[in-house]
Amino acid sequence: MRRILVEAARRKKRVKHGGNLERVDIENVDLAAPLPDDELLALDEALDCLAEGDPFAAKLVHLCFFVRLTQEQAARELGVSISTVERKWAYARAWLFREVQKGQVAPESEMTTRLPPP
């Protein structure tokens, strides 16, 4: 799911597909993207960096944020206790938020949508 959302965001930014032009949809359809395109791309880059240092935390973010599993469901899926998931989720959210903030042009602006607790 993550790859689909990221590739859709990249495709929309290409000049061939309209680049920065405002898109007007004929139908009023909500997309599955949890974040605006720029923030989704920043999150993807930060998540790749997190995966290099802590693959378990990256897998947990994928399950809780993109797949929308609850912490209990993620704990069962990963075969760990709920307290381990809670600790790693808090760590991963803080780490990703810091990384995304570092990559933004205007440091005083905050993400419009933060990683929600599952």
PDB file of C-alpha atoms in Angstrom:
ATOM      1  CA  MET A   1       0.000   0.000   0.000  1.00  0.00           C
ATOM      2  CA  ARG A   2       2.863   2.354   0.879  1.00  0.00           C
ATOM      3  CA  ARG A   3       4.450   1.964  -2.556  1.00  0.00           C
ATOM      4  CA  ILE A   4       1.160   2.623  -4.305  1.00  0.00           C
ATOM      5  CA  LEU A   5       0.562   5.843  -2.359  1.00  0.00           C
ATOM      6  CA  VAL A   6       4.137   7.061  -2.822  1.00  0.00           C
ATOM      7  CA  GLU A   7       4.177   6.325  -6.558  1.00  0.00           C
ATOM      8  CA  ALA A   8       0.829   8.082  -6.998  1.00  0.00           C
ATOM      9  CA  ALA A   9       2.226  11.147  -5.204  1.00  0.00           C
ATOM     10  CA  ARG A  10       5.365  11.129  -7.378  1.00  0.00           C
ATOM     11  CA  ARG A  11       3.319  10.708 -10.554  1.00  0.00           C
ATOM     12  CA  LYS A  12       1.140  13.722  -9.699  1.00  0.00           C
ATOM     13  CA  LYS A  13       4.224  15.925  -9.271  1.00  0.00           C
ATOM     14  CA  ARG A  14       5.620  15.124 -12.737  1.00  0.00           C
ATOM     15  CA  VAL A  15       5.253  17.794 -15.418  1.00  0.00           C
ATOM     16  CA  LYS A  16       3.763  15.228 -17.782  1.00  0.00           C
ATOM     17  CA  HIS A  17       0.915  14.636 -15.329  1.00  0.00           C
ATOM     18  CA  GLY A  18       0.179  18.249 -14.487  1.00  0.00           C
ATOM     19  CA  GLY A  19       3.051  19.050 -12.125  1.00  0.00           C
ATOM     20  CA  ASN A  20       1.989  21.820  -9.768  1.00  0.00           C
ATOM     21  CA  LEU A  21      -1.292  22.573 -11.557  1.00  0.00           C
ATOM     22  CA  GLU A  22      -4.410  22.398  -9.450  1.00  0.00           C
ATOM     23  CA  ARG A  23      -6.335  19.207 -10.096  1.00  0.00           C
ATOM     24  CA  VAL A  24     -10.114  19.197 -10.228  1.00  0.00           C
ATOM     25  CA  ASP A  25     -11.777  15.810  -9.908  1.00  0.00           C
ATOM     26  CA  ILE A  26     -15.066  15.176 -11.662  1.00  0.00           C
ATOM     27  CA  GLU A  27     -16.266  12.906  -8.908  1.00  0.00           C
ATOM     28  CA  ASN A  28     -15.965  13.738  -5.247  1.00  0.00           C
ATOM     29  CA  VAL A  29     -13.835  10.741  -4.263  1.00  0.00           C
ATOM     30  CA  ASP A  30     -11.659  10.592  -1.168  1.00  0.00           C
ATOM     31  CA  LEU A  31      -8.243   9.118  -1.847  1.00  0.00           C
ATOM     32  CA  ALA A  32      -6.695   6.625   0.518  1.00  0.00           C
ATOM     33  CA  ALA A  33      -3.609   8.825   0.987  1.00  0.00           C
ATOM     34  CA  PRO A  34      -3.288   9.658   4.697  1.00  0.00           C
ATOM     35  CA  LEU A  35      -1.145  12.765   4.032  1.00  0.00           C
ATOM     36  CA  PRO A  36      -0.743  15.454   1.372  1.00  0.00           C
ATOM     37  CA  ASP A  37       1.669  14.450  -1.418  1.00  0.00           C
ATOM     38  CA  ASP A  38       4.706  16.421  -0.201  1.00  0.00           C
ATOM     39  CA  GLU A  39       4.352  15.104   3.335  1.00  0.00           C
ATOM     40  CA  LEU A  40       3.821  11.544   2.091  1.00  0.00           C
ATOM     41  CA  LEU A  41       7.066  11.730   0.082  1.00  0.00           C
ATOM     42  CA  ALA A  42       8.916  13.146   3.109  1.00  0.00           C
ATOM     43  CA  LEU A  43       7.472  10.390   5.298  1.00  0.00           C
ATOM     44  CA  ASP A  44       8.541   7.768   2.757  1.00  0.00           C
ATOM     45  CA  GLU A  45      12.137   9.019   2.787  1.00  0.00           C
ATOM     46  CA  ALA A  46      12.186   9.173   6.590  1.00  0.00           C
ATOM     47  CA  LEU A  47      10.668   5.687   6.815  1.00  0.00           C
ATOM     48  CA  ASP A  48      13.412   4.334   4.543  1.00  0.00           C
ATOM     49  CA  CYS A  49      16.020   5.849   6.895  1.00  0.00           C
ATOM     50  CA  LEU A  50      14.245   4.377   9.911  1.00  0.00           C
ATOM     51  CA  ALA A  51      14.202   0.942   8.245  1.00  0.00           C
ATOM     52  CA  GLU A  52      17.994   1.042   7.913  1.00  0.00           C
ATOM     53  CA  GLY A  53      18.476   1.640  11.638  1.00  0.00           C
ATOM     54  CA  ASP A  54      15.442  -0.123  13.127  1.00  0.00           C
ATOM     55  CA  PRO A  55      13.611  -2.481  10.745  1.00  0.00           C
ATOM     56  CA  PHE A  56      11.171  -3.555  13.474  1.00  0.00           C
ATOM     57  CA  ALA A  57      10.019   0.032  14.083  1.00  0.00           C
ATOM     58  CA  ALA A  58       9.639   0.609  10.331  1.00  0.00           C
ATOM     59  CA  LYS A  59       7.541  -2.556   9.994  1.00  0.00           C
ATOM     60  CA  LEU A  60       5.391  -1.406  12.912  1.00  0.00           C
ATOM     61  CA  VAL A  61       4.808   2.009  11.282  1.00  0.00           C
ATOM     62  CA  HIS A  62       3.859   0.264   8.052  1.00  0.00           C
ATOM     63  CA  LEU A  63       1.326  -1.935   9.856  1.00  0.00           C
ATOM     64  CA  CYS A  64      -0.175   0.755  12.086  1.00  0.00           C
ATOM     65  CA  PHE A  65      -0.106   3.736   9.724  1.00  0.00           C
ATOM     66  CA  PHE A  66      -0.507   2.377   6.204  1.00  0.00           C
ATOM     67  CA  VAL A  67      -2.360  -0.879   6.882  1.00  0.00           C
ATOM     68  CA  ARG A  68      -4.296   0.738   9.789  1.00  0.00           C
ATOM     69  CA  LEU A  69      -3.923  -2.153  12.224  1.00  0.00           C
ATOM     70  CA  THR A  70      -4.504  -1.444  15.900  1.00  0.00           C
ATOM     71  CA  GLN A  71      -1.600  -1.860  18.309  1.00  0.00           C
ATOM     72  CA  GLU A  72      -3.101  -5.139  19.525  1.00  0.00           C
ATOM     73  CA  GLN A  73      -3.390  -6.452  15.967  1.00  0.00           C
ATOM     74  CA  ALA A  74       0.158  -5.345  15.154  1.00  0.00           C
ATOM     75  CA  ALA A  75       1.458  -7.051  18.307  1.00  0.00           C
ATOM     76  CA  ARG A  76      -0.196 -10.314  17.244  1.00  0.00           C
ATOM     77  CA  GLU A  77       1.096  -9.935  13.683  1.00  0.00           C
ATOM     78  CA  LEU A  78       4.675  -9.285  14.843  1.00  0.00           C
ATOM     79  CA  GLY A  79       4.570 -11.845  17.658  1.00  0.00           C
ATOM     80  CA  VAL A  80       5.494  -9.409  20.436  1.00  0.00           C
ATOM     81  CA  SER A  81       3.780  -7.998  23.518  1.00  0.00           C
ATOM     82  CA  ILE A  82       1.510  -4.979  23.391  1.00  0.00           C
ATOM     83  CA  SER A  83       3.889  -3.032  25.660  1.00  0.00           C
ATOM     84  CA  THR A  84       6.722  -3.587  23.172  1.00  0.00           C
ATOM     85  CA  VAL A  85       4.514  -2.276  20.378  1.00  0.00           C
ATOM     86  CA  GLU A  86       3.497   0.760  22.451  1.00  0.00           C
ATOM     87  CA  ARG A  87       7.139   1.636  23.195  1.00  0.00           C
ATOM     88  CA  LYS A  88       8.297   1.142  19.604  1.00  0.00           C
ATOM     89  CA  TRP A  89       5.293   3.063  18.226  1.00  0.00           C
ATOM     90  CA  ALA A  90       6.060   6.060  20.449  1.00  0.00           C
ATOM     91  CA  TYR A  91       9.741   5.900  19.454  1.00  0.00           C
ATOM     92  CA  ALA A  92       8.998   5.554  15.720  1.00  0.00           C
ATOM     93  CA  ARG A  93       6.470   8.419  15.706  1.00  0.00           C
ATOM     94  CA  ALA A  94       8.906  10.763  17.459  1.00  0.00           C
ATOM     95  CA  TRP A  95      11.825   9.720  15.247  1.00  0.00           C
ATOM     96  CA  LEU A  96       9.841  10.132  12.022  1.00  0.00           C
ATOM     97  CA  PHE A  97       8.386  13.475  13.095  1.00  0.00           C
ATOM     98  CA  ARG A  98      11.882  14.799  13.814  1.00  0.00           C
ATOM     99  CA  GLU A  99      13.225  13.531  10.480  1.00  0.00           C
ATOM    100  CA  VAL A 100      10.335  15.000   8.494  1.00  0.00           C
ATOM    101  CA  GLN A 101      10.718  18.338  10.294  1.00  0.00           C
ATOM    102  CA  LYS A 102      14.453  18.423   9.462  1.00  0.00           C
ATOM    103  CA  GLY A 103      13.677  17.968   5.769  1.00  0.00           C
ATOM    104  CA  GLN A 104      11.123  20.767   5.520  1.00  0.00           C
ATOM    105  CA  VAL A 105      12.051  24.102   3.965  1.00  0.00           C
ATOM    106  CA  ALA A 106      10.229  26.164   6.586  1.00  0.00           C
ATOM    107  CA  PRO A 107      11.123  24.665   9.998  1.00  0.00           C
ATOM    108  CA  GLU A 108       8.393  26.608  11.793  1.00  0.00           C
ATOM    109  CA  SER A 109       5.632  24.972   9.764  1.00  0.00           C
ATOM    110  CA  GLU A 110       4.282  21.758  11.198  1.00  0.00           C
ATOM    111  CA  MET A 111       2.861  18.769   9.418  1.00  0.00           C
ATOM    112  CA  THR A 112      -0.848  19.191   8.854  1.00  0.00           C
ATOM    113  CA  THR A 113      -1.405  15.573   9.729  1.00  0.00           C
ATOM    114  CA  ARG A 114       0.791  13.772  12.208  1.00  0.00           C
ATOM    115  CA  LEU A 115       1.061  10.037  12.611  1.00  0.00           C
ATOM    116  CA  PRO A 116      -2.103   9.157  14.488  1.00  0.00           C
ATOM    117  CA  PRO A 117      -2.095   6.727  17.381  1.00  0.00           C
ATOM    118  CA  PRO A 118      -3.623   3.461  16.143  1.00  0.00           C
TER     119      PRO A 118
END
